[in-house]
Amino acid sequence: VVDHFDRIQSFIPRTYPRVIQNRSEFKNARKHVGGLPITSMLLSIVALVAVTSTALVTFWLRKKPVIQYAQLEFLTLLLTGLMFVSIGSLLMSMEATDGRCIAGPWFTNVGYTLELAPLIVKMVAIRQLMVAARRLRHATVSRSALIGAVVIVTGIMITLLIFWTVVDP
């Protein structure tokens, strides 16, 4: 180690040890950001409007066979997740405060969980049906079991977020 100390130092980042900025320095640095926050805020609002309009159309057409076959409960979970992701991205595009720094990742992570967990659970159920059909066996998949799996995955995510918020807000 002593012979190669200069080589070892090359692996340490130049910014180590970190310098903690106080709030006034951070706020002054945020004032000169440019158009990125405005663009991300506009895209978040567009996504929020798109998800809201899709949710309204889905609710309006809920009696149609295509919505019934797609299972309205899973469409609702998917659209709720997309709305949470849109709200989270809107919060993260605004000026940072303690509340927004916590709420943004919460909305985004819970949103992605509500968006992706139903899709994965539904794909697993379809795979189980395909395997049963290949073996010429009868298979049933209950909606309560599928929704229960989504609730368990979402509960795990919320538990991790609570732990993260308590340990390192």
Tab-separated table of N, CA and C in Angstrom:
chain	number	residue	atom	x	y	z
A	1	VAL	N	0.837	-1.185	0.000
A	1	VAL	CA	0.000	0.000	0.000
A	1	VAL	C	0.881	1.248	0.000
A	2	VAL	N	1.912	1.255	0.807
A	2	VAL	CA	2.767	2.432	0.899
A	2	VAL	C	3.458	2.708	-0.431
A	3	ASP	N	3.858	1.680	-1.112
A	3	ASP	CA	4.552	1.866	-2.384
A	3	ASP	C	3.630	2.389	-3.485
A	4	HIS	N	2.349	2.128	-3.370
A	4	HIS	CA	1.411	2.520	-4.423
A	4	HIS	C	0.356	3.503	-3.914
A	5	PHE	N	0.717	4.317	-2.958
A	5	PHE	CA	-0.240	5.242	-2.366
A	5	PHE	C	-0.760	6.247	-3.381
A	6	ASP	N	0.086	6.729	-4.276
A	6	ASP	CA	-0.376	7.687	-5.279
A	6	ASP	C	-1.379	7.035	-6.228
A	7	ARG	N	-1.218	5.778	-6.527
A	7	ARG	CA	-2.177	5.052	-7.372
A	7	ARG	C	-3.511	4.892	-6.649
A	8	ILE	N	-3.468	4.598	-5.363
A	8	ILE	CA	-4.695	4.456	-4.575
A	8	ILE	C	-5.421	5.790	-4.494
A	9	GLN	N	-4.699	6.887	-4.344
A	9	GLN	CA	-5.326	8.202	-4.273
A	9	GLN	C	-6.022	8.574	-5.574
A	10	SER	N	-5.598	8.019	-6.692
A	10	SER	CA	-6.257	8.343	-7.953
A	10	SER	C	-7.678	7.777	-8.017
A	11	PHE	N	-8.009	6.791	-7.166
A	11	PHE	CA	-9.357	6.240	-7.130
A	11	PHE	C	-10.303	7.070	-6.275
A	12	ILE	N	-9.788	7.936	-5.438
A	12	ILE	CA	-10.614	8.755	-4.553
A	12	ILE	C	-11.099	9.970	-5.344
A	13	PRO	N	-12.402	10.255	-5.325
A	13	PRO	CA	-12.905	11.409	-6.069
A	13	PRO	C	-12.291	12.716	-5.566
A	14	ARG	N	-12.160	13.675	-6.495
A	14	ARG	CA	-11.577	14.966	-6.125
A	14	ARG	C	-12.442	15.704	-5.114
A	15	THR	N	-13.728	15.408	-5.098
A	15	THR	CA	-14.638	16.106	-4.184
A	15	THR	C	-14.698	15.471	-2.806
A	16	TYR	N	-13.871	14.461	-2.551
A	16	TYR	CA	-13.859	13.832	-1.239
A	16	TYR	C	-12.901	14.570	-0.326
A	17	PRO	N	-13.203	14.879	0.880
A	17	PRO	CA	-14.480	14.718	1.560
A	17	PRO	C	-15.493	15.742	1.052
A	18	ARG	N	-16.757	15.365	1.167
A	18	ARG	CA	-17.824	16.233	0.677
A	18	ARG	C	-17.866	17.537	1.457
A	19	VAL	N	-18.215	18.583	0.753
A	19	VAL	CA	-18.412	19.872	1.394
A	19	VAL	C	-19.911	20.116	1.437
A	20	ILE	N	-20.449	20.282	2.619
A	20	ILE	CA	-21.879	20.488	2.783
A	20	ILE	C	-22.180	21.972	2.590
A	21	GLN	N	-23.133	22.259	1.691
A	21	GLN	CA	-23.542	23.641	1.460
A	21	GLN	C	-24.641	24.001	2.440
A	22	ASN	N	-24.631	25.261	2.871
A	22	ASN	CA	-25.740	25.689	3.698
A	22	ASN	C	-26.912	26.064	2.790
A	23	ARG	N	-28.066	26.317	3.370
A	23	ARG	CA	-29.284	26.534	2.588
A	23	ARG	C	-29.199	27.757	1.675
A	24	SER	N	-28.568	28.825	2.110
A	24	SER	CA	-28.508	30.023	1.271
A	24	SER	C	-27.663	29.780	0.022
A	25	GLU	N	-26.554	29.047	0.164
A	25	GLU	CA	-25.740	28.723	-1.008
A	25	GLU	C	-26.508	27.825	-1.966
A	26	PHE	N	-27.275	26.888	-1.420
A	26	PHE	CA	-28.048	25.978	-2.257
A	26	PHE	C	-29.136	26.727	-3.012
A	27	LYS	N	-29.835	27.642	-2.325
A	27	LYS	CA	-30.897	28.410	-2.989
A	27	LYS	C	-30.326	29.319	-4.062
A	28	ASN	N	-29.160	29.917	-3.812
A	28	ASN	CA	-28.550	30.765	-4.831
A	28	ASN	C	-28.121	29.934	-6.039
A	29	ALA	N	-27.677	28.712	-5.812
A	29	ALA	CA	-27.273	27.855	-6.926
A	29	ALA	C	-28.484	27.419	-7.741
A	30	ARG	N	-29.673	27.273	-7.107
A	30	ARG	CA	-30.885	26.826	-7.796
A	30	ARG	C	-31.485	27.932	-8.668
A	31	LYS	N	-31.186	29.201	-8.414
A	31	LYS	CA	-31.811	30.300	-9.139
A	31	LYS	C	-31.363	30.365	-10.590
A	32	HIS	N	-30.219	29.837	-10.916
A	32	HIS	CA	-29.661	29.959	-12.258
A	32	HIS	C	-29.676	28.613	-12.978
A	33	VAL	N	-30.809	27.913	-12.952
A	33	VAL	CA	-30.863	26.566	-13.483
A	33	VAL	C	-31.110	26.554	-14.984
A	34	GLY	N	-31.993	27.377	-15.488
A	34	GLY	CA	-32.294	27.393	-16.908
A	34	GLY	C	-33.669	26.836	-17.201
A	35	GLY	N	-33.853	26.331	-18.407
A	35	GLY	CA	-35.162	25.893	-18.857
A	35	GLY	C	-35.530	24.462	-18.527
A	36	LEU	N	-34.611	23.699	-17.955
A	36	LEU	CA	-34.902	22.298	-17.670
A	36	LEU	C	-36.053	22.110	-16.677
A	37	PRO	N	-36.084	22.847	-15.558
A	37	PRO	CA	-37.224	22.662	-14.644
A	37	PRO	C	-38.556	23.041	-15.282
A	38	ILE	N	-38.571	24.083	-16.102
A	38	ILE	CA	-39.820	24.497	-16.746
A	38	ILE	C	-40.264	23.434	-17.748
A	39	THR	N	-39.326	22.896	-18.507
A	39	THR	CA	-39.658	21.860	-19.480
A	39	THR	C	-40.166	20.605	-18.787
A	40	SER	N	-39.497	20.188	-17.717
A	40	SER	CA	-39.941	18.987	-17.013
A	40	SER	C	-41.289	19.217	-16.333
A	41	MET	N	-41.529	20.440	-15.856
A	41	MET	CA	-42.821	20.753	-15.259
A	41	MET	C	-43.929	20.696	-16.311
A	42	LEU	N	-43.669	21.244	-17.491
A	42	LEU	CA	-44.668	21.199	-18.567
A	42	LEU	C	-44.940	19.763	-19.009
A	43	LEU	N	-43.893	18.959	-19.142
A	43	LEU	CA	-44.095	17.562	-19.518
A	43	LEU	C	-44.862	16.793	-18.440
A	44	SER	N	-44.616	17.113	-17.186
A	44	SER	CA	-45.353	16.473	-16.091
A	44	SER	C	-46.829	16.838	-16.148
A	45	ILE	N	-47.107	18.097	-16.439
A	45	ILE	CA	-48.507	18.541	-16.530
A	45	ILE	C	-49.189	17.883	-17.728
A	46	VAL	N	-48.479	17.779	-18.855
A	46	VAL	CA	-49.046	17.103	-20.030
A	46	VAL	C	-49.347	15.640	-19.699
A	47	ALA	N	-48.440	14.971	-19.009
A	47	ALA	CA	-48.658	13.574	-18.625
A	47	ALA	C	-49.834	13.454	-17.663
A	48	LEU	N	-49.943	14.400	-16.738
A	48	LEU	CA	-51.042	14.385	-15.775
A	48	LEU	C	-52.385	14.565	-16.477
A	49	VAL	N	-52.438	15.471	-17.430
A	49	VAL	CA	-53.669	15.692	-18.196
A	49	VAL	C	-53.998	14.455	-19.035
A	50	ALA	N	-52.988	13.849	-19.652
A	50	ALA	CA	-53.215	12.650	-20.468
A	50	ALA	C	-53.736	11.489	-19.622
A	51	VAL	N	-53.158	11.292	-18.445
A	51	VAL	CA	-53.595	10.198	-17.579
A	51	VAL	C	-55.011	10.461	-17.075
A	52	THR	N	-55.296	11.710	-16.702
A	52	THR	CA	-56.634	12.056	-16.215
A	52	THR	C	-57.681	11.856	-17.305
A	53	SER	N	-57.371	12.298	-18.511
A	53	SER	CA	-58.336	12.123	-19.604
A	53	SER	C	-58.516	10.643	-19.944
A	54	THR	N	-57.444	9.863	-19.900
A	54	THR	CA	-57.561	8.424	-20.146
A	54	THR	C	-58.389	7.752	-19.054
A	55	ALA	N	-58.214	8.175	-17.815
A	55	ALA	CA	-59.004	7.621	-16.716
A	55	ALA	C	-60.482	7.961	-16.891
A	56	LEU	N	-60.779	9.173	-17.323
A	56	LEU	CA	-62.174	9.561	-17.540
A	56	LEU	C	-62.804	8.763	-18.684
A	57	VAL	N	-62.063	8.576	-19.768
A	57	VAL	CA	-62.577	7.787	-20.891
A	57	VAL	C	-62.764	6.324	-20.477
A	58	THR	N	-61.835	5.798	-19.703
A	58	THR	CA	-61.956	4.417	-19.218
A	58	THR	C	-63.185	4.268	-18.330
A	59	PHE	N	-63.409	5.246	-17.467
A	59	PHE	CA	-64.596	5.199	-16.607
A	59	PHE	C	-65.867	5.314	-17.440
A	60	TRP	N	-65.850	6.150	-18.452
A	60	TRP	CA	-67.011	6.360	-19.302
A	60	TRP	C	-67.342	5.093	-20.093
A	61	LEU	N	-66.315	4.342	-20.507
A	61	LEU	CA	-66.498	3.129	-21.311
A	61	LEU	C	-66.408	1.843	-20.478
A	62	ARG	N	-66.597	1.939	-19.183
A	62	ARG	CA	-66.381	0.794	-18.290
A	62	ARG	C	-67.310	-0.383	-18.551
A	63	LYS	N	-68.457	-0.159	-19.186
A	63	LYS	CA	-69.411	-1.246	-19.473
A	63	LYS	C	-69.106	-1.947	-20.797
A	64	LYS	N	-68.212	-1.396	-21.597
A	64	LYS	CA	-67.870	-1.995	-22.885
A	64	LYS	C	-67.095	-3.297	-22.671
A	65	PRO	N	-67.234	-4.251	-23.598
A	65	PRO	CA	-66.539	-5.537	-23.431
A	65	PRO	C	-65.017	-5.415	-23.384
A	66	VAL	N	-64.440	-4.484	-24.133
A	66	VAL	CA	-62.977	-4.377	-24.152
A	66	VAL	C	-62.440	-3.973	-22.777
A	67	ILE	N	-63.150	-3.123	-22.076
A	67	ILE	CA	-62.725	-2.721	-20.727
A	67	ILE	C	-62.994	-3.862	-19.742
A	68	GLN	N	-64.115	-4.561	-19.926
A	68	GLN	CA	-64.424	-5.684	-19.045
A	68	GLN	C	-63.384	-6.797	-19.188
A	69	TYR	N	-62.947	-7.072	-20.410
A	69	TYR	CA	-61.936	-8.110	-20.622
A	69	TYR	C	-60.574	-7.689	-20.078
A	70	ALA	N	-60.295	-6.410	-20.144
A	70	ALA	CA	-59.012	-5.916	-19.633
A	70	ALA	C	-59.006	-5.808	-18.119
A	71	GLN	N	-60.132	-6.023	-17.485
A	71	GLN	CA	-60.324	-5.969	-16.036
A	71	GLN	C	-60.135	-4.538	-15.517
A	72	LEU	N	-61.258	-3.934	-15.232
A	72	LEU	CA	-61.289	-2.537	-14.806
A	72	LEU	C	-60.432	-2.288	-13.564
A	73	GLU	N	-60.355	-3.267	-12.663
A	73	GLU	CA	-59.548	-3.082	-11.447
A	73	GLU	C	-58.078	-2.882	-11.791
A	74	PHE	N	-57.574	-3.667	-12.745
A	74	PHE	CA	-56.170	-3.545	-13.113
A	74	PHE	C	-55.914	-2.267	-13.912
A	75	LEU	N	-56.867	-1.877	-14.736
A	75	LEU	CA	-56.720	-0.605	-15.446
A	75	LEU	C	-56.703	0.566	-14.468
A	76	THR	N	-57.531	0.467	-13.431
A	76	THR	CA	-57.562	1.522	-12.412
A	76	THR	C	-56.231	1.594	-11.671
A	77	LEU	N	-55.685	0.433	-11.300
A	77	LEU	CA	-54.376	0.423	-10.630
A	77	LEU	C	-53.291	1.001	-11.536
A	78	LEU	N	-53.316	0.625	-12.796
A	78	LEU	CA	-52.325	1.106	-13.760
A	78	LEU	C	-52.417	2.623	-13.927
A	79	LEU	N	-53.625	3.133	-14.091
A	79	LEU	CA	-53.797	4.584	-14.265
A	79	LEU	C	-53.482	5.344	-12.981
A	80	THR	N	-53.797	4.759	-11.829
A	80	THR	CA	-53.433	5.401	-10.557
A	80	THR	C	-51.917	5.488	-10.427
A	81	GLY	N	-51.228	4.419	-10.792
A	81	GLY	CA	-49.768	4.436	-10.758
A	81	GLY	C	-49.193	5.487	-11.690
A	82	LEU	N	-49.737	5.577	-12.898
A	82	LEU	CA	-49.260	6.596	-13.838
A	82	LEU	C	-49.529	8.009	-13.319
A	83	MET	N	-50.665	8.196	-12.648
A	83	MET	CA	-50.959	9.513	-12.081
A	83	MET	C	-49.980	9.849	-10.963
A	84	PHE	N	-49.655	8.852	-10.120
A	84	PHE	CA	-48.680	9.078	-9.054
A	84	PHE	C	-47.305	9.426	-9.627
A	85	VAL	N	-46.899	8.739	-10.690
A	85	VAL	CA	-45.607	9.039	-11.314
A	85	VAL	C	-45.617	10.458	-11.870
A	86	SER	N	-46.720	10.869	-12.483
A	86	SER	CA	-46.817	12.232	-13.013
A	86	SER	C	-46.752	13.272	-11.901
A	87	ILE	N	-47.436	13.006	-10.802
A	87	ILE	CA	-47.386	13.935	-9.664
A	87	ILE	C	-45.978	13.979	-9.080
A	88	GLY	N	-45.339	12.817	-8.962
A	88	GLY	CA	-43.966	12.777	-8.443
A	88	GLY	C	-42.999	13.538	-9.322
A	89	SER	N	-43.128	13.401	-10.638
A	89	SER	CA	-42.228	14.146	-11.522
A	89	SER	C	-42.527	15.634	-11.478
A	90	LEU	N	-43.786	16.000	-11.281
A	90	LEU	CA	-44.125	17.421	-11.128
A	90	LEU	C	-43.503	17.984	-9.850
A	91	LEU	N	-43.581	17.230	-8.764
A	91	LEU	CA	-42.989	17.691	-7.498
A	91	LEU	C	-41.471	17.814	-7.599
A	92	MET	N	-40.835	16.870	-8.316
A	92	MET	CA	-39.380	16.917	-8.427
A	92	MET	C	-38.898	18.002	-9.385
A	93	SER	N	-39.794	18.502	-10.231
A	93	SER	CA	-39.390	19.576	-11.135
A	93	SER	C	-39.482	20.948	-10.476
A	94	MET	N	-40.153	21.031	-9.332
A	94	MET	CA	-40.286	22.302	-8.615
A	94	MET	C	-39.054	22.552	-7.749
A	95	GLU	N	-38.994	23.765	-7.220
A	95	GLU	CA	-37.870	24.103	-6.346
A	95	GLU	C	-37.875	23.201	-5.124
A	96	ALA	N	-36.706	22.758	-4.723
A	96	ALA	CA	-36.575	21.765	-3.657
A	96	ALA	C	-36.921	22.354	-2.300
A	97	THR	N	-37.794	21.664	-1.596
A	97	THR	CA	-38.061	21.911	-0.178
A	97	THR	C	-37.981	20.553	0.514
A	98	ASP	N	-38.006	20.563	1.834
A	98	ASP	CA	-37.927	19.292	2.549
A	98	ASP	C	-39.103	18.387	2.204
A	99	GLY	N	-40.294	18.954	2.145
A	99	GLY	CA	-41.484	18.161	1.834
A	99	GLY	C	-41.461	17.605	0.422
A	100	ARG	N	-41.047	18.422	-0.545
A	100	ARG	CA	-41.008	17.958	-1.938
A	100	ARG	C	-39.912	16.921	-2.155
A	101	CYS	N	-38.814	17.056	-1.423
A	101	CYS	CA	-37.729	16.077	-1.565
A	101	CYS	C	-38.143	14.700	-1.043
A	102	ILE	N	-39.077	14.669	-0.112
A	102	ILE	CA	-39.573	13.396	0.396
A	102	ILE	C	-40.758	12.917	-0.439
A	103	ALA	N	-41.683	13.821	-0.772
A	103	ALA	CA	-42.902	13.429	-1.482
A	103	ALA	C	-42.637	13.000	-2.921
A	104	GLY	N	-41.670	13.620	-3.585
A	104	GLY	CA	-41.385	13.270	-4.975
A	104	GLY	C	-41.009	11.805	-5.156
A	105	PRO	N	-39.992	11.310	-4.448
A	105	PRO	CA	-39.668	9.876	-4.558
A	105	PRO	C	-40.786	8.955	-4.059
A	106	TRP	N	-41.536	9.394	-3.040
A	106	TRP	CA	-42.659	8.581	-2.574
A	106	TRP	C	-43.665	8.384	-3.700
A	107	PHE	N	-44.113	9.486	-4.307
A	107	PHE	CA	-45.094	9.380	-5.389
A	107	PHE	C	-44.531	8.571	-6.560
A	108	THR	N	-43.283	8.814	-6.908
A	108	THR	CA	-42.695	8.126	-8.053
A	108	THR	C	-42.557	6.621	-7.797
A	109	ASN	N	-42.038	6.236	-6.649
A	109	ASN	CA	-41.836	4.811	-6.359
A	109	ASN	C	-43.160	4.063	-6.184
A	110	VAL	N	-44.087	4.652	-5.453
A	110	VAL	CA	-45.393	4.001	-5.293
A	110	VAL	C	-46.104	3.959	-6.646
A	111	GLY	N	-45.956	5.002	-7.444
A	111	GLY	CA	-46.573	5.028	-8.762
A	111	GLY	C	-46.045	3.941	-9.674
A	112	TYR	N	-44.721	3.801	-9.737
A	112	TYR	CA	-44.153	2.742	-10.569
A	112	TYR	C	-44.543	1.359	-10.048
A	113	THR	N	-44.663	1.217	-8.730
A	113	THR	CA	-45.097	-0.061	-8.170
A	113	THR	C	-46.534	-0.361	-8.578
A	114	LEU	N	-47.412	0.632	-8.471
A	114	LEU	CA	-48.802	0.428	-8.865
A	114	LEU	C	-48.949	0.258	-10.375
A	115	GLU	N	-48.006	0.778	-11.113
A	115	GLU	CA	-48.061	0.649	-12.567
A	115	GLU	C	-47.529	-0.708	-13.031
A	116	LEU	N	-46.407	-1.139	-12.490
A	116	LEU	CA	-45.744	-2.341	-12.996
A	116	LEU	C	-46.191	-3.635	-12.307
A	117	ALA	N	-46.530	-3.566	-11.031
A	117	ALA	CA	-46.923	-4.789	-10.319
A	117	ALA	C	-48.155	-5.452	-10.940
A	118	PRO	N	-49.224	-4.719	-11.280
A	118	PRO	CA	-50.355	-5.393	-11.927
A	118	PRO	C	-49.995	-6.029	-13.266
A	119	LEU	N	-49.112	-5.382	-14.023
A	119	LEU	CA	-48.702	-5.959	-15.304
A	119	LEU	C	-47.937	-7.259	-15.106
A	120	ILE	N	-47.025	-7.263	-14.148
A	120	ILE	CA	-46.236	-8.475	-13.888
A	120	ILE	C	-47.126	-9.589	-13.349
A	121	VAL	N	-48.032	-9.249	-12.426
A	121	VAL	CA	-48.929	-10.247	-11.857
A	121	VAL	C	-49.838	-10.822	-12.946
A	122	LYS	N	-50.304	-9.987	-13.832
A	122	LYS	CA	-51.168	-10.458	-14.908
A	122	LYS	C	-50.398	-11.344	-15.893
A	123	MET	N	-49.147	-10.983	-16.177
A	123	MET	CA	-48.333	-11.817	-17.064
A	123	MET	C	-48.061	-13.184	-16.433
A	124	VAL	N	-47.822	-13.228	-15.135
A	124	VAL	CA	-47.604	-14.501	-14.446
A	124	VAL	C	-48.874	-15.350	-14.503
A	125	ALA	N	-50.029	-14.711	-14.328
A	125	ALA	CA	-51.295	-15.452	-14.397
A	125	ALA	C	-51.522	-16.003	-15.804
A	126	ILE	N	-51.217	-15.221	-16.822
A	126	ILE	CA	-51.364	-15.699	-18.202
A	126	ILE	C	-50.410	-16.867	-18.454
A	127	ARG	N	-49.205	-16.776	-17.930
A	127	ARG	CA	-48.250	-17.885	-18.095
A	127	ARG	C	-48.768	-19.149	-17.421
A	128	GLN	N	-49.349	-18.999	-16.232
A	128	GLN	CA	-49.905	-20.167	-15.544
A	128	GLN	C	-51.032	-20.791	-16.361
A	129	LEU	N	-51.862	-19.967	-16.966
A	129	LEU	CA	-52.936	-20.483	-17.805
A	129	LEU	C	-52.391	-21.194	-19.045
A	130	MET	N	-51.336	-20.642	-19.625
A	130	MET	CA	-50.739	-21.265	-20.810
A	130	MET	C	-50.099	-22.609	-20.465
A	131	VAL	N	-49.437	-22.704	-19.331
A	131	VAL	CA	-48.833	-23.969	-18.905
A	131	VAL	C	-49.923	-24.999	-18.633
A	132	ALA	N	-51.008	-24.576	-17.996
A	132	ALA	CA	-52.113	-25.499	-17.730
A	132	ALA	C	-52.765	-25.956	-19.034
A	133	ALA	N	-52.892	-25.066	-20.000
A	133	ALA	CA	-53.481	-25.430	-21.292
A	133	ALA	C	-52.579	-26.403	-22.037
A	134	ARG	N	-51.285	-26.216	-21.939
A	134	ARG	CA	-50.344	-27.113	-22.603
A	134	ARG	C	-50.446	-28.525	-22.021
A	135	ARG	N	-50.715	-28.617	-20.740
A	135	ARG	CA	-50.856	-29.918	-20.078
A	135	ARG	C	-52.292	-30.445	-20.128
A	136	LEU	N	-53.160	-29.694	-20.802
A	136	LEU	CA	-54.579	-30.043	-20.929
A	136	LEU	C	-55.250	-30.171	-19.562
A	137	ARG	N	-54.956	-29.235	-18.710
A	137	ARG	CA	-55.567	-29.193	-17.378
A	137	ARG	C	-56.379	-27.922	-17.243
A	138	HIS	N	-57.371	-28.006	-16.389
A	138	HIS	CA	-58.222	-26.849	-16.117
A	138	HIS	C	-57.535	-25.961	-15.077
A	139	ALA	N	-57.541	-24.680	-15.328
A	139	ALA	CA	-56.914	-23.749	-14.379
A	139	ALA	C	-57.820	-22.539	-14.201
A	140	THR	N	-57.894	-22.075	-12.979
A	140	THR	CA	-58.650	-20.854	-12.690
A	140	THR	C	-57.733	-19.889	-11.958
A	141	VAL	N	-57.925	-18.631	-12.240
A	141	VAL	CA	-57.159	-17.580	-11.588
A	141	VAL	C	-58.161	-16.625	-10.964
A	142	SER	N	-58.080	-16.467	-9.658
A	142	SER	CA	-59.034	-15.576	-8.994
A	142	SER	C	-58.509	-14.142	-8.987
A	143	ARG	N	-59.424	-13.217	-9.149
A	143	ARG	CA	-59.039	-11.799	-9.127
A	143	ARG	C	-58.515	-11.398	-7.758
A	144	SER	N	-59.089	-11.973	-6.715
A	144	SER	CA	-58.641	-11.597	-5.365
A	144	SER	C	-57.190	-12.000	-5.132
A	145	ALA	N	-56.771	-13.128	-5.687
A	145	ALA	CA	-55.363	-13.541	-5.543
A	145	ALA	C	-54.446	-12.594	-6.309
A	146	LEU	N	-54.878	-12.172	-7.492
A	146	LEU	CA	-54.065	-11.243	-8.277
A	146	LEU	C	-53.958	-9.888	-7.581
A	147	ILE	N	-55.078	-9.396	-7.108
A	147	ILE	CA	-55.060	-8.096	-6.422
A	147	ILE	C	-54.298	-8.218	-5.103
A	148	GLY	N	-54.411	-9.369	-4.431
A	148	GLY	CA	-53.640	-9.595	-3.200
A	148	GLY	C	-52.145	-9.531	-3.447
A	149	ALA	N	-51.691	-10.080	-4.576
A	149	ALA	CA	-50.261	-10.017	-4.903
A	149	ALA	C	-49.818	-8.578	-5.135
A	150	VAL	N	-50.653	-7.793	-5.788
A	150	VAL	CA	-50.329	-6.376	-6.014
A	150	VAL	C	-50.280	-5.631	-4.680
A	151	VAL	N	-51.205	-5.931	-3.790
A	151	VAL	CA	-51.225	-5.280	-2.470
A	151	VAL	C	-49.966	-5.649	-1.684
A	152	ILE	N	-49.532	-6.895	-1.761
A	152	ILE	CA	-48.316	-7.313	-1.041
A	152	ILE	C	-47.092	-6.585	-1.578
A	153	VAL	N	-46.958	-6.510	-2.900
A	153	VAL	CA	-45.799	-5.822	-3.487
A	153	VAL	C	-45.824	-4.336	-3.130
A	154	THR	N	-47.002	-3.727	-3.195
A	154	THR	CA	-47.124	-2.306	-2.838
A	154	THR	C	-46.832	-2.099	-1.354
A	155	GLY	N	-47.271	-3.016	-0.519
A	155	GLY	CA	-46.977	-2.925	0.914
A	155	GLY	C	-45.486	-3.006	1.207
A	156	ILE	N	-44.783	-3.877	0.476
A	156	ILE	CA	-43.331	-3.972	0.635
A	156	ILE	C	-42.675	-2.653	0.244
A	157	MET	N	-43.128	-2.068	-0.873
A	157	MET	CA	-42.555	-0.786	-1.318
A	157	MET	C	-42.821	0.318	-0.302
A	158	ILE	N	-44.014	0.379	0.234
A	158	ILE	CA	-44.337	1.417	1.224
A	158	ILE	C	-43.525	1.202	2.491
A	159	THR	N	-43.323	-0.052	2.895
A	159	THR	CA	-42.487	-0.337	4.069
A	159	THR	C	-41.054	0.138	3.844
A	160	LEU	N	-40.507	-0.129	2.658
A	160	LEU	CA	-39.154	0.344	2.344
A	160	LEU	C	-39.085	1.867	2.337
A	161	LEU	N	-40.116	2.520	1.804
A	161	LEU	CA	-40.122	3.986	1.780
A	161	LEU	C	-40.234	4.568	3.184
A	162	ILE	N	-41.026	3.933	4.039
A	162	ILE	CA	-41.125	4.397	5.435
A	162	ILE	C	-39.758	4.258	6.111
A	163	PHE	N	-39.122	3.118	5.935
A	163	PHE	CA	-37.810	2.888	6.517
A	163	PHE	C	-36.812	3.926	6.000
A	164	TRP	N	-36.824	4.178	4.685
A	164	TRP	CA	-35.917	5.159	4.086
A	164	TRP	C	-36.179	6.562	4.631
A	165	THR	N	-37.457	6.936	4.772
A	165	THR	CA	-37.800	8.264	5.268
A	165	THR	C	-37.391	8.444	6.722
A	166	VAL	N	-37.559	7.395	7.530
A	166	VAL	CA	-37.195	7.490	8.942
A	166	VAL	C	-35.681	7.527	9.122
A	167	VAL	N	-34.971	6.674	8.402
A	167	VAL	CA	-33.521	6.570	8.589
A	167	VAL	C	-32.783	7.742	7.956
A	168	ASP	N	-33.168	8.110	6.741
A	168	ASP	CA	-32.449	9.166	6.020
A	168	ASP	C	-33.424	10.092	5.304
A	169	PRO	N	-34.048	11.019	6.053
A	169	PRO	CA	-35.036	11.906	5.410
A	169	PRO	C	-34.325	12.838	4.499
